[in-house]
C-alpha cells in the first residue's frame, strides 16, 4: 500500500521530536471525536511513561 508523505513542523523545544517530521497519510475515513480522544489519550500515556523496553 502507498501513502502520501508530507513534512510537518515538529514540536518546538522538545528533545524527543525533531524540528521537522515526515507524516504519512494513507487516506481512509477520518477518526470520530471519540476515536481521536482515545488515541490522543494513549499517546499521552506513552509520552509520560516513555518507550516500553523489551522484556
Coordinates of C-alpha atoms in Angstrom, one line a residue:
X1 CA 0.0 0.0 0.0
X2 CA 1.1 3.5 -0.7
X3 CA 0.5 6.7 1.2
X4 CA 1.4 10.4 0.8
X5 CA 4.3 11.7 2.9
X6 CA 4.4 15.4 3.7
X7 CA 6.6 17.4 6.0
X8 CA 5.0 18.9 9.1
X9 CA 6.6 21.1 11.8
X10 CA 7.8 19.2 14.9
X11 CA 7.3 20.2 18.5
X12 CA 9.4 23.2 19.4
X13 CA 11.8 22.8 22.3
X14 CA 11.1 19.1 22.8
X15 CA 14.2 16.9 22.7
X16 CA 12.1 13.8 21.8
X17 CA 10.9 15.3 18.5
X18 CA 12.8 16.7 15.5
X19 CA 12.1 20.3 14.3
X20 CA 10.5 18.8 11.1
X21 CA 8.7 15.5 10.9
X22 CA 7.6 13.4 7.9
X23 CA 4.0 12.3 8.2
X24 CA 2.3 9.7 6.1
X25 CA -1.4 9.8 5.2
X26 CA -2.9 6.6 3.6
X27 CA -6.3 8.1 3.2
X28 CA -9.4 6.4 4.6
X29 CA -12.1 7.7 6.8
X30 CA -11.4 10.4 9.4
X31 CA -11.5 9.4 13.0
X32 CA -14.5 10.2 15.1
X33 CA -14.1 12.6 18.0
X34 CA -14.2 9.6 20.4
X35 CA -11.5 7.7 18.4
X36 CA -9.3 10.8 18.3
X37 CA -9.7 11.4 22.1
X38 CA -8.8 7.7 22.9
X39 CA -5.8 7.8 20.5
X40 CA -4.5 11.1 22.0
X41 CA -5.0 9.7 25.5
X42 CA -3.0 6.6 24.7
X43 CA -0.3 8.7 23.1
X44 CA 0.0 10.9 26.2
X45 CA 0.4 7.9 28.4
X46 CA 3.2 6.6 26.2
X47 CA 4.8 10.0 26.2
X48 CA 4.7 10.1 30.0
X49 CA 5.9 6.5 30.6
X50 CA 8.4 6.5 27.8
X51 CA 9.0 3.9 25.2
X52 CA 8.4 0.4 26.6
X53 CA 11.6 -1.7 26.9
X54 CA 11.6 -5.3 25.5
X55 CA 11.5 -7.9 28.2

